[in-house]
Short mmCIF file of C-alpha atoms in Angstrom, two decimals:
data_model
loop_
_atom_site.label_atom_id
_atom_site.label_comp_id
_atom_site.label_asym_id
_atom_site.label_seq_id
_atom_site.Cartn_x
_atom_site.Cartn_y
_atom_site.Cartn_z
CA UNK A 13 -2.03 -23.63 -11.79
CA UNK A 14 -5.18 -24.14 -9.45
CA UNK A 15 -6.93 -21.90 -8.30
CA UNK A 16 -6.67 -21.68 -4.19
CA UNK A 17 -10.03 -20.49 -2.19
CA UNK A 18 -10.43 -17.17 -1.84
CA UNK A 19 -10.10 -15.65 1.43
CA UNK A 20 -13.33 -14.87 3.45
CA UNK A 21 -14.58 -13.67 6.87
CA UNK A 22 -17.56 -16.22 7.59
CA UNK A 23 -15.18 -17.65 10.46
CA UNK A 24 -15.61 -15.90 13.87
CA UNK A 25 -11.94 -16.83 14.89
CA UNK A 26 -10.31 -15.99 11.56
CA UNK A 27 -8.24 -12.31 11.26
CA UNK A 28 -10.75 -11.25 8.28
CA UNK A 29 -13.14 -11.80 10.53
CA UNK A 30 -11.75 -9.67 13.66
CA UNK A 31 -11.25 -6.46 10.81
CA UNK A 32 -14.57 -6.39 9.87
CA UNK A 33 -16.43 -7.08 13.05
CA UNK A 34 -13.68 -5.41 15.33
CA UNK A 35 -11.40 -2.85 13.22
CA UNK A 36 -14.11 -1.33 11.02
CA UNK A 37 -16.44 -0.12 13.84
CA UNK A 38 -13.75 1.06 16.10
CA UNK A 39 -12.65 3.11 12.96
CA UNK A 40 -16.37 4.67 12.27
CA UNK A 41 -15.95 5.86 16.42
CA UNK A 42 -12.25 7.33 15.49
CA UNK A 43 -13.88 9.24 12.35
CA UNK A 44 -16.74 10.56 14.03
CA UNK A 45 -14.49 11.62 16.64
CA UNK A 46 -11.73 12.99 14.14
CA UNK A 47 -14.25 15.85 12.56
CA UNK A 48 -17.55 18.06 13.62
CA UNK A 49 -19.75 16.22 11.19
CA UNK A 50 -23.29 17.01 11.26
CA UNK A 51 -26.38 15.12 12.30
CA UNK A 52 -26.88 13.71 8.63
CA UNK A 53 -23.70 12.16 8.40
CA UNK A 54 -23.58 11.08 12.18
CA UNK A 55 -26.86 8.97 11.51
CA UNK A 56 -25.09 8.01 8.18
CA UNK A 57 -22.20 6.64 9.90
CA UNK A 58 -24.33 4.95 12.92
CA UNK A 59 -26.19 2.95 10.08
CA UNK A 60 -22.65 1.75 8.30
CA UNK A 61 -21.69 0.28 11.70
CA UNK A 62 -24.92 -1.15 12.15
CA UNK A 63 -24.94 -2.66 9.05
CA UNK A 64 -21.07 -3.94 8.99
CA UNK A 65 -21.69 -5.71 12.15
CA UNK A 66 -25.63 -6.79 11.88
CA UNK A 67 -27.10 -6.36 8.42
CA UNK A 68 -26.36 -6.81 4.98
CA UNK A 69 -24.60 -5.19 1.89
CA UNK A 70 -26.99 -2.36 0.46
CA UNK A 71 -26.89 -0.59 -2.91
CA UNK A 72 -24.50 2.43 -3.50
CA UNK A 73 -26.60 5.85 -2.09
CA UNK A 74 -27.64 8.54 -4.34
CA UNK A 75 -25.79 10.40 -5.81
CA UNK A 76 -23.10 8.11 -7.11
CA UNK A 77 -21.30 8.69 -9.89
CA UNK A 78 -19.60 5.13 -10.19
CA UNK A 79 -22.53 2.74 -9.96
CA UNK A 80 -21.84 1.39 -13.32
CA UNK A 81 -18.47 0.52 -12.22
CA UNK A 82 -19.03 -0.73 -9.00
CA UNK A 83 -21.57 -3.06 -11.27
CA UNK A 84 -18.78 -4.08 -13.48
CA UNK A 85 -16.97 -4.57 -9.97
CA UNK A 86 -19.62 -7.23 -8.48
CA UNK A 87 -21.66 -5.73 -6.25
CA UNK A 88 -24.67 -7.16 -7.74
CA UNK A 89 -23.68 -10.27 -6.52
CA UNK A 90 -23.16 -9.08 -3.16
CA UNK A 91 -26.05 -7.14 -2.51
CA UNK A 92 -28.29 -8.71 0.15
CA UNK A 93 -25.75 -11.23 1.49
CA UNK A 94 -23.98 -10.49 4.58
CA UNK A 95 -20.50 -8.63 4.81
CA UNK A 96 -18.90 -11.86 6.30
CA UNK A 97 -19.71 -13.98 3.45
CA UNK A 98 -18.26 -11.67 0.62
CA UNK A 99 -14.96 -11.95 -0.37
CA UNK A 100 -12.78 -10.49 2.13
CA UNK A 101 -10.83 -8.03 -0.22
CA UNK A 102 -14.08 -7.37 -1.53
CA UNK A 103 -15.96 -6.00 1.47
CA UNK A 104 -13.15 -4.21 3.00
CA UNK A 105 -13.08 -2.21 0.15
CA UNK A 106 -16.59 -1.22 -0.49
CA UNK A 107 -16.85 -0.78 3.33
CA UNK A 108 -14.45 2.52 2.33
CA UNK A 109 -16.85 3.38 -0.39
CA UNK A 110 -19.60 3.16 2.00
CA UNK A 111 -17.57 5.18 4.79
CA UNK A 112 -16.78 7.75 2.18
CA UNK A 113 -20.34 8.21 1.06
CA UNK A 114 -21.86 8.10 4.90
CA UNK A 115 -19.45 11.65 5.91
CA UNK A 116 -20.69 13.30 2.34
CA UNK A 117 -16.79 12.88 0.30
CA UNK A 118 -18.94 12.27 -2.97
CA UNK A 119 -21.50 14.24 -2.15
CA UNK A 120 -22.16 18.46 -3.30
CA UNK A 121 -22.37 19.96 -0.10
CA UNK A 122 -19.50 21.43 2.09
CA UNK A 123 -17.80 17.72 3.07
CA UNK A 124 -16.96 16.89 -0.25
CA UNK A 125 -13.30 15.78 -1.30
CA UNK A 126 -12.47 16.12 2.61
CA UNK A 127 -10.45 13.24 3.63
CA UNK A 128 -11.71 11.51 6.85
CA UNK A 129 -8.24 10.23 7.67
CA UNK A 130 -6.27 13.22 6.95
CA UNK A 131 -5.84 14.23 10.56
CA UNK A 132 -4.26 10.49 11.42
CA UNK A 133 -1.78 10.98 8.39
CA UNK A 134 -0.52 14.25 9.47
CA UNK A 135 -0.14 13.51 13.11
CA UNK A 136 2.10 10.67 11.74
CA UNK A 137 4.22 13.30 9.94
CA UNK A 138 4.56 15.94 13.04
CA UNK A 139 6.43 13.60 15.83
CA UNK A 140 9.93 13.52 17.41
CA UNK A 141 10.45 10.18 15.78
CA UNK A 142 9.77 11.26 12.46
CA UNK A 143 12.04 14.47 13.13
CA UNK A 144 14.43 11.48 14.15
CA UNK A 145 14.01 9.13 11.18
CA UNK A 146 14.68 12.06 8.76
CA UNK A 147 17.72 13.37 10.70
CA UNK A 148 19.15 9.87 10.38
CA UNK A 149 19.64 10.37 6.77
CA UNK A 150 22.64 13.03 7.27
CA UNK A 151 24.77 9.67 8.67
CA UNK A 152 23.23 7.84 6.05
CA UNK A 153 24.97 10.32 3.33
CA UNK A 154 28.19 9.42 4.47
CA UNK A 155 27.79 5.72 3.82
CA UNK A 156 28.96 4.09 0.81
CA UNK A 157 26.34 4.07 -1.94
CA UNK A 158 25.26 0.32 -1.76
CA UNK A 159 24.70 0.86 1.96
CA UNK A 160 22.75 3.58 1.44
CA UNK A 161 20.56 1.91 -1.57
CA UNK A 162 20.02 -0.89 0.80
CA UNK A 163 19.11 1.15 4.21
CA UNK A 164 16.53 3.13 2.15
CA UNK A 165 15.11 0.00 0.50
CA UNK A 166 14.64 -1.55 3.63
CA UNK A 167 13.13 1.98 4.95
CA UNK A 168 11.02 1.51 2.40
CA UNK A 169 10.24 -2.22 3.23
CA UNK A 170 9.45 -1.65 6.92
CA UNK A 171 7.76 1.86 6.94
CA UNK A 172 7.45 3.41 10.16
CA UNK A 173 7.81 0.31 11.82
CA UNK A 174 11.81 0.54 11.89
CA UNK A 175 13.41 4.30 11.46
CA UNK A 176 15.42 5.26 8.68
CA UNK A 177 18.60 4.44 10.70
CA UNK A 178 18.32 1.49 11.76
CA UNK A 179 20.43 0.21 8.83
CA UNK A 180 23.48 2.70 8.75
CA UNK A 181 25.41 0.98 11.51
CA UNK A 182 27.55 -1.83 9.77
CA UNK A 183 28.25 -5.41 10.34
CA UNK A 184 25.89 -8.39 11.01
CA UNK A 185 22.03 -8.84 10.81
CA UNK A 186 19.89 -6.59 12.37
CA UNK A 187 16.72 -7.72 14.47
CA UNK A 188 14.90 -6.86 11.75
CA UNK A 189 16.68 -8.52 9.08
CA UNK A 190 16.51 -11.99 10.58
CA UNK A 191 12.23 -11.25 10.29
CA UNK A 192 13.04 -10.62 6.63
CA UNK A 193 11.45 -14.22 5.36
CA UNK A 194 12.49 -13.38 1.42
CA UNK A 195 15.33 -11.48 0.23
CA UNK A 196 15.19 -11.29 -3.34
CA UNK A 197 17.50 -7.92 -3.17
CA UNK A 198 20.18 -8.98 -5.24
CA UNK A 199 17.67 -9.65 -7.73
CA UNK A 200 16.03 -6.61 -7.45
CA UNK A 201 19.17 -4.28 -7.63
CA UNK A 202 20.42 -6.50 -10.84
CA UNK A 203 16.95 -4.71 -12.26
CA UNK A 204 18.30 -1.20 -11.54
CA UNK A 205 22.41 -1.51 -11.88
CA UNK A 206 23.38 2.07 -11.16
CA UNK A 207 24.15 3.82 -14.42
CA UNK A 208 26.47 6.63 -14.29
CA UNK A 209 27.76 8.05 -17.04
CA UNK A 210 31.56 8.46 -17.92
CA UNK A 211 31.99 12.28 -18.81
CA UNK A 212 31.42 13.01 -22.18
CA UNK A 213 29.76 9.64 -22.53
CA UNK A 214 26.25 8.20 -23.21
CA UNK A 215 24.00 7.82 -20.04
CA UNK A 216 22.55 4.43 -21.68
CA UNK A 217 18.72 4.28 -22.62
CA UNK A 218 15.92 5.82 -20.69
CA UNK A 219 14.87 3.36 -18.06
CA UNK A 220 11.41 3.96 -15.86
CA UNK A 221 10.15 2.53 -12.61
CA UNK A 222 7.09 2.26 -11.14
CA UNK A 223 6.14 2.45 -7.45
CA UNK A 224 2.98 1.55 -6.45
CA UNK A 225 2.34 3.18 -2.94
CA UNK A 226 0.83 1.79 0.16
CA UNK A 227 0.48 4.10 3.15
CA UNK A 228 0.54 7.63 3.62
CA UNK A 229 2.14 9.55 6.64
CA UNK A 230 5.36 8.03 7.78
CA UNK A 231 5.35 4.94 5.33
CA UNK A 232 4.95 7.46 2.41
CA UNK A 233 8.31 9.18 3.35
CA UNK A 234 10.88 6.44 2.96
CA UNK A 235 8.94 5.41 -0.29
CA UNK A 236 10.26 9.01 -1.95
CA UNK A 237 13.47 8.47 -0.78
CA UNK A 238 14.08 5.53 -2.04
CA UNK A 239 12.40 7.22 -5.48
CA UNK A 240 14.79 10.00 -4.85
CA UNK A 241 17.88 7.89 -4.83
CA UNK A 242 17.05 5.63 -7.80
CA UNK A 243 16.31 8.94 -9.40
CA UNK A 244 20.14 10.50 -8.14
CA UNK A 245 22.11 7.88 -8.59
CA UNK A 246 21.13 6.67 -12.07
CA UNK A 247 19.48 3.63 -11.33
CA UNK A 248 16.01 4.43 -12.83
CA UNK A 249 15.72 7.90 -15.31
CA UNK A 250 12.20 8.44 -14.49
CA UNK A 251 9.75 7.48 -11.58
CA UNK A 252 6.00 6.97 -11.33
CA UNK A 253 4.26 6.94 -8.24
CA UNK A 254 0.94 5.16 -8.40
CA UNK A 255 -1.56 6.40 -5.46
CA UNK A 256 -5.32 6.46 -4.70
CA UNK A 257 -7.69 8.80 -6.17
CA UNK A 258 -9.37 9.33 -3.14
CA UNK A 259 -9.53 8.21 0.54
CA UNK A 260 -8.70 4.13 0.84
CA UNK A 261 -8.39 1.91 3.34
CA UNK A 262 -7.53 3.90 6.22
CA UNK A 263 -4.21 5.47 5.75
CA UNK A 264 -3.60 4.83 1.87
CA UNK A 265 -1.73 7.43 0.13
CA UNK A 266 -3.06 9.86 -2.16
CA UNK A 267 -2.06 12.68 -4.69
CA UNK A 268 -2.46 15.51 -1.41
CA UNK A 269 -0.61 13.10 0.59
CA UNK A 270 2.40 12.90 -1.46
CA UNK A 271 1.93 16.98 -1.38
CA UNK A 272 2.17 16.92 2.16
CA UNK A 273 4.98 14.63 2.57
CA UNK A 274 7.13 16.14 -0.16
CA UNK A 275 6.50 19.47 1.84
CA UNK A 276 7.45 17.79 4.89
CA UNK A 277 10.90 16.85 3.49
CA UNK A 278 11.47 20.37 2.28
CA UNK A 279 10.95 21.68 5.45
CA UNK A 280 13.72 19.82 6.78
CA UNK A 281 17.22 20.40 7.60
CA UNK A 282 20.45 18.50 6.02
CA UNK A 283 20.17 15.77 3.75
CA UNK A 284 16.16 15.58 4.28
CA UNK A 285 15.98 18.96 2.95
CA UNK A 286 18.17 18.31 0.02
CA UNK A 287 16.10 15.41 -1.09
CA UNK A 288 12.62 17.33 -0.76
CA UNK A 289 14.00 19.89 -3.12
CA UNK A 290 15.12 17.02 -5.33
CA UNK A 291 11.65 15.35 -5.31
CA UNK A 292 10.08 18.79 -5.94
CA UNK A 293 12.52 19.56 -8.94
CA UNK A 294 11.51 15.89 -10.39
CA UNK A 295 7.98 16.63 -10.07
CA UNK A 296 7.87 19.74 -11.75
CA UNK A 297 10.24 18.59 -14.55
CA UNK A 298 8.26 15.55 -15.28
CA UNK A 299 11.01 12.92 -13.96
CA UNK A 300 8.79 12.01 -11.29
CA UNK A 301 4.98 11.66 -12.19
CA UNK A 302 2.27 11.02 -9.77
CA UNK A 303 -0.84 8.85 -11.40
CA UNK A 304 -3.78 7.96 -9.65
CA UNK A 305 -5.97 5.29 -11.36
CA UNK A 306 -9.32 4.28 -10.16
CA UNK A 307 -8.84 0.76 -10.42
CA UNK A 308 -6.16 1.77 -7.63
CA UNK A 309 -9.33 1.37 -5.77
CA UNK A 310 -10.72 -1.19 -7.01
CA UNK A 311 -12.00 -4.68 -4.84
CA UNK A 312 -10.39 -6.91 -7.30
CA UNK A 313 -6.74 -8.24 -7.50
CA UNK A 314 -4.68 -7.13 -10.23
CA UNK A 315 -4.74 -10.11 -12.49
CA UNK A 316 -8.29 -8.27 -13.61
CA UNK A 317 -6.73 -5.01 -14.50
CA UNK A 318 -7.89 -2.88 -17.67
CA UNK A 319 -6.19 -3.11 -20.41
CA UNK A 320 -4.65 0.77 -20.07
CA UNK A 321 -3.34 -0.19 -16.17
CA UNK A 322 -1.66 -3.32 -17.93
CA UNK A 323 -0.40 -0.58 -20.81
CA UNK A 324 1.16 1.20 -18.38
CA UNK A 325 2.72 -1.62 -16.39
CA UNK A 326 3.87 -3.02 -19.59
CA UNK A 327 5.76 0.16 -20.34
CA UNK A 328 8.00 0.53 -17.45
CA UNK A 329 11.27 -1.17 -16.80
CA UNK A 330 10.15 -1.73 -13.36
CA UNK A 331 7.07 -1.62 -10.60
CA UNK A 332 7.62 -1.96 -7.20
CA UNK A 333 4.27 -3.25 -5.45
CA UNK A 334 4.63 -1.95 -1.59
CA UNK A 335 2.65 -2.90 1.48
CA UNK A 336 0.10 -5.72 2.54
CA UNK A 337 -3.01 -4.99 0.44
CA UNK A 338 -0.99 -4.51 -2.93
CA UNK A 339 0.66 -7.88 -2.54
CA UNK A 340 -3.15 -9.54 -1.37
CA UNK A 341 -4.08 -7.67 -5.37
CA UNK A 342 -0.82 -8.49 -7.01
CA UNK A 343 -1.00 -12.16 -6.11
CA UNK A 344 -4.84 -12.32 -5.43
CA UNK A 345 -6.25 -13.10 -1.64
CA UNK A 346 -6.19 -16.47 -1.64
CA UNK A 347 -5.43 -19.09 0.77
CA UNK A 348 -2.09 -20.16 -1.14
CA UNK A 349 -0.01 -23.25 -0.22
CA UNK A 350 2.81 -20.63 1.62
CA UNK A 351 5.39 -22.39 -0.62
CA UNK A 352 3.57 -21.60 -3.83
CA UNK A 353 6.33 -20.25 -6.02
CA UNK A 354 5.83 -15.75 -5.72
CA UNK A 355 6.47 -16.14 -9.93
CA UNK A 356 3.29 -18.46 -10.48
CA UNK A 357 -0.07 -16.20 -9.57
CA UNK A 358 2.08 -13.31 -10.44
CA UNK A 359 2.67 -14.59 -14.16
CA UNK A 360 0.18 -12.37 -15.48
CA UNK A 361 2.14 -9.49 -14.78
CA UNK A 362 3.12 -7.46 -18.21
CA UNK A 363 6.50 -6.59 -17.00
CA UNK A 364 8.99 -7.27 -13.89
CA UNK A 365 7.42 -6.99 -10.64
CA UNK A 366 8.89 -6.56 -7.28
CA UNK A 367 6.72 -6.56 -3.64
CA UNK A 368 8.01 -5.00 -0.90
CA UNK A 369 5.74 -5.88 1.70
CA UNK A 370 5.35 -6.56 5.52
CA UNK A 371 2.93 -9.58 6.54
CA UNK A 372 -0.58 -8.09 8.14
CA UNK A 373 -3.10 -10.46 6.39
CA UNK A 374 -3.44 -14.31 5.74
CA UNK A 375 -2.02 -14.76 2.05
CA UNK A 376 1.50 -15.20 1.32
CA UNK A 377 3.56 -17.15 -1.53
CA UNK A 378 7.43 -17.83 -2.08
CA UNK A 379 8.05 -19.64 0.89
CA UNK A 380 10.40 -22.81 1.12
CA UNK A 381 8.93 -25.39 3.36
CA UNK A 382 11.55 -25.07 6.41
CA UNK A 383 11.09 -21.41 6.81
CA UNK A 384 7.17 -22.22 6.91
CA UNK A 385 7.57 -25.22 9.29
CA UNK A 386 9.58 -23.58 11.85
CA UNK A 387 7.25 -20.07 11.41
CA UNK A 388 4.72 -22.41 12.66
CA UNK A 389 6.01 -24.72 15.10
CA UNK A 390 6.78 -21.38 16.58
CA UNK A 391 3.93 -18.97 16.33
CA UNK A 392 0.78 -21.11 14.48
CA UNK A 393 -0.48 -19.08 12.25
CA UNK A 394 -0.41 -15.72 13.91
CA UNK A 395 3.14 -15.16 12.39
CA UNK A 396 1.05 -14.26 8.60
CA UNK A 397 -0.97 -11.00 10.65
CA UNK A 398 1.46 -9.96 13.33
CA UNK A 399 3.35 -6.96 11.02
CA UNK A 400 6.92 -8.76 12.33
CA UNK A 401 7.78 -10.09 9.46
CA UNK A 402 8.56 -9.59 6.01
CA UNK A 403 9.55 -10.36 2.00
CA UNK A 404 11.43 -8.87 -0.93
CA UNK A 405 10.26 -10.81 -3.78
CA UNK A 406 10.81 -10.34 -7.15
CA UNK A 407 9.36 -12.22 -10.35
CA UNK A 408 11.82 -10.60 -13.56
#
């Protein structure tokens, strides 16, 4: 298979353009706004937006303790050149390593390991519609147990852009499932048949899945309940739950995060509740483990994994890839024919892969050419960035 061009930001009315020149600045002003920081990391920030917008990509600060892997990573190659003419997966993330280093995260003093975004991630779990989305579930319970593995899975799918309920009434499409541009579902669920054991009967082999989070907050909560169901209902004896190991890309989940929104559950009435206990029983029993690789944070796409990521992949029965950037790694930003088949540039894959993900960036594969021609006869090309729609896609 050829190789399609990588995505870059060099064109002023391109989307990878508008994040970097537009979305990253705006977010320096948010952080600076979200904490007290000091003058030293005040003047640090004021030179990252300089440089995003005007100047070039500079060397990792002092001290680092991953220069040799941000070497391995490619920054020599970048150094010098301007943030527009990297790779656009590429400078988004070290722009994050840069923002991290500019409010002192890897640095000794008193701002290190404080999370810049935290304070956006927990106003997303304290609001009446999250109090809503998680009182849905209680109807939910009541459903039969298909319904409910597809509500949550689409819960999952659409984070906080749809609540948790939006899927319990019965009958017909929703709004949001006619934006759903792949449902590979069926395929998904064959994966994970339910496995319920007849009394005094074997439960069947071991079998372990592997979620590979996106967002924290709101989008992190219908993630462990889908976890928690697979987990309750037999389809999957074990769960990992992949995260960052520190601060990424805005709102990216990691290990505190899942803390938070596990404690968020459990603080809950009715069937919320229930399931935060259940989560917190799976964590402490080893049925649900939370890993946090640093190749989670990583510029690269996942088809240059190390060899003990691809061990681990290799070992479960399942991964689920969720949101936007893990489907630009998992297939690899690049500007992809849309009807590129979603098993070719994920062949690499040691095991069966699944992406939930909604569309906020320019790459996307698995297409068939009438669902592509009308997308754009209707919309151009704004319909790959807008966040309306959406794919299930599965490669076995």
């Amino acid at each position: 298979m050829s190789e399609a061009p990588v995505i870059v930001s060099d064109d002023p009315e391109s989307f990878p353009h508008s994040v970097l020149a537009e979305r990253h600045p705006a977010l320096i002003r948010k952080v600076r706004d979200a904490f007290p920081y000091g003058p030293e990391q005040r003047r640090a920030l004021d030179a990252l937006q300089k440089s995003a917008l005007d100047g070039v990509i500079e060397p990792l600060g002092t001290p680092a303790g991953d220069h040799e892997r941000w070497a391995a990573w490619g920054l020599p190659k970048y150094l010098g050149r301007s943030w527009f003419s990297a790779p656009f997966l590429w400078a988004e993330s070290y722009f994050y390593r840069q923002l991290l280093a500019a409010v002192g995260y890897f640095g000794s003093g008193p701002w290190q390991g404080i999370d810049p975004f935290r304070p956006f991630k927990l106003a997303e779990l304290d609001t009446p519609e999250a109090d809503e989305e998680l009182a849905a579930l209680d109807a939910l319970a009541g459903q039969p147990l298909d319904e409910q593995a597809r509500a949550l899975l689409h819960g999952s799918l659409w984070g906080n852009r749809a609540d948790l309920g939006f899927r319990i009434s019965a009958g017909g499409d929703s709004s949001v499932d006619s934006q759903l541009l792949v449902d590979d579902s069926e395929s998904l669920w064959s994966l994970l048949p339910s496995r319920t054991a007849a009394p005094g009967g074997p439960a069947g082999p071991s079998r372990t899945v592997c979620l590979v989070a996106d967002n924290a907050g709101r989008e992190l909560i219908p993630d462990l309940l889908l976890i928690d169901h697979l987990l309750r209902h037999g389809r999957a004896e074990r769960a990992v739950l992949h995260v960052k190991p520190y601060p990424y890309f805005v709102s990216d989940a990691t290990t505190a995060d899942v803390l938070d929104a596990v404690r968020r559950l459990t603080g809950s009435k009715g069937a919320a509740g229930e399931a935060g206990d259940r989560l917190w029983s799976a964590l402490t029993d080893g049925r649900l483990v939370v890993r946090a690789h640093v190749f989670s944070c990583a510029p690269l796409p996942y088809a240059d994994m190390p060899d003990d990521l691809r061990r681990e992949f290799a070992e479960v029965d399942l991964t689920i890839m969720k949101g936007d950037l893990n489907y630009r790694r998992l297939v690899g930003d690049r500007l992809w024919p849309p009807t590129t088949p979603f098993t070719a540039p994920t062949a690499y894959f040691p095991g069966p892969v699944v992406a939930l993900r909604t569309l906020k960036s320019d790459v996307i594969v698995g297409l068939d050419a009438d669902t592509e021609a009308s997308l754009v006869a209707a919309q151009g090309q704004g319909w790959r960035t807008s966040g309306t729609h959406a794919v299930i896609q599965v490669r076995p």
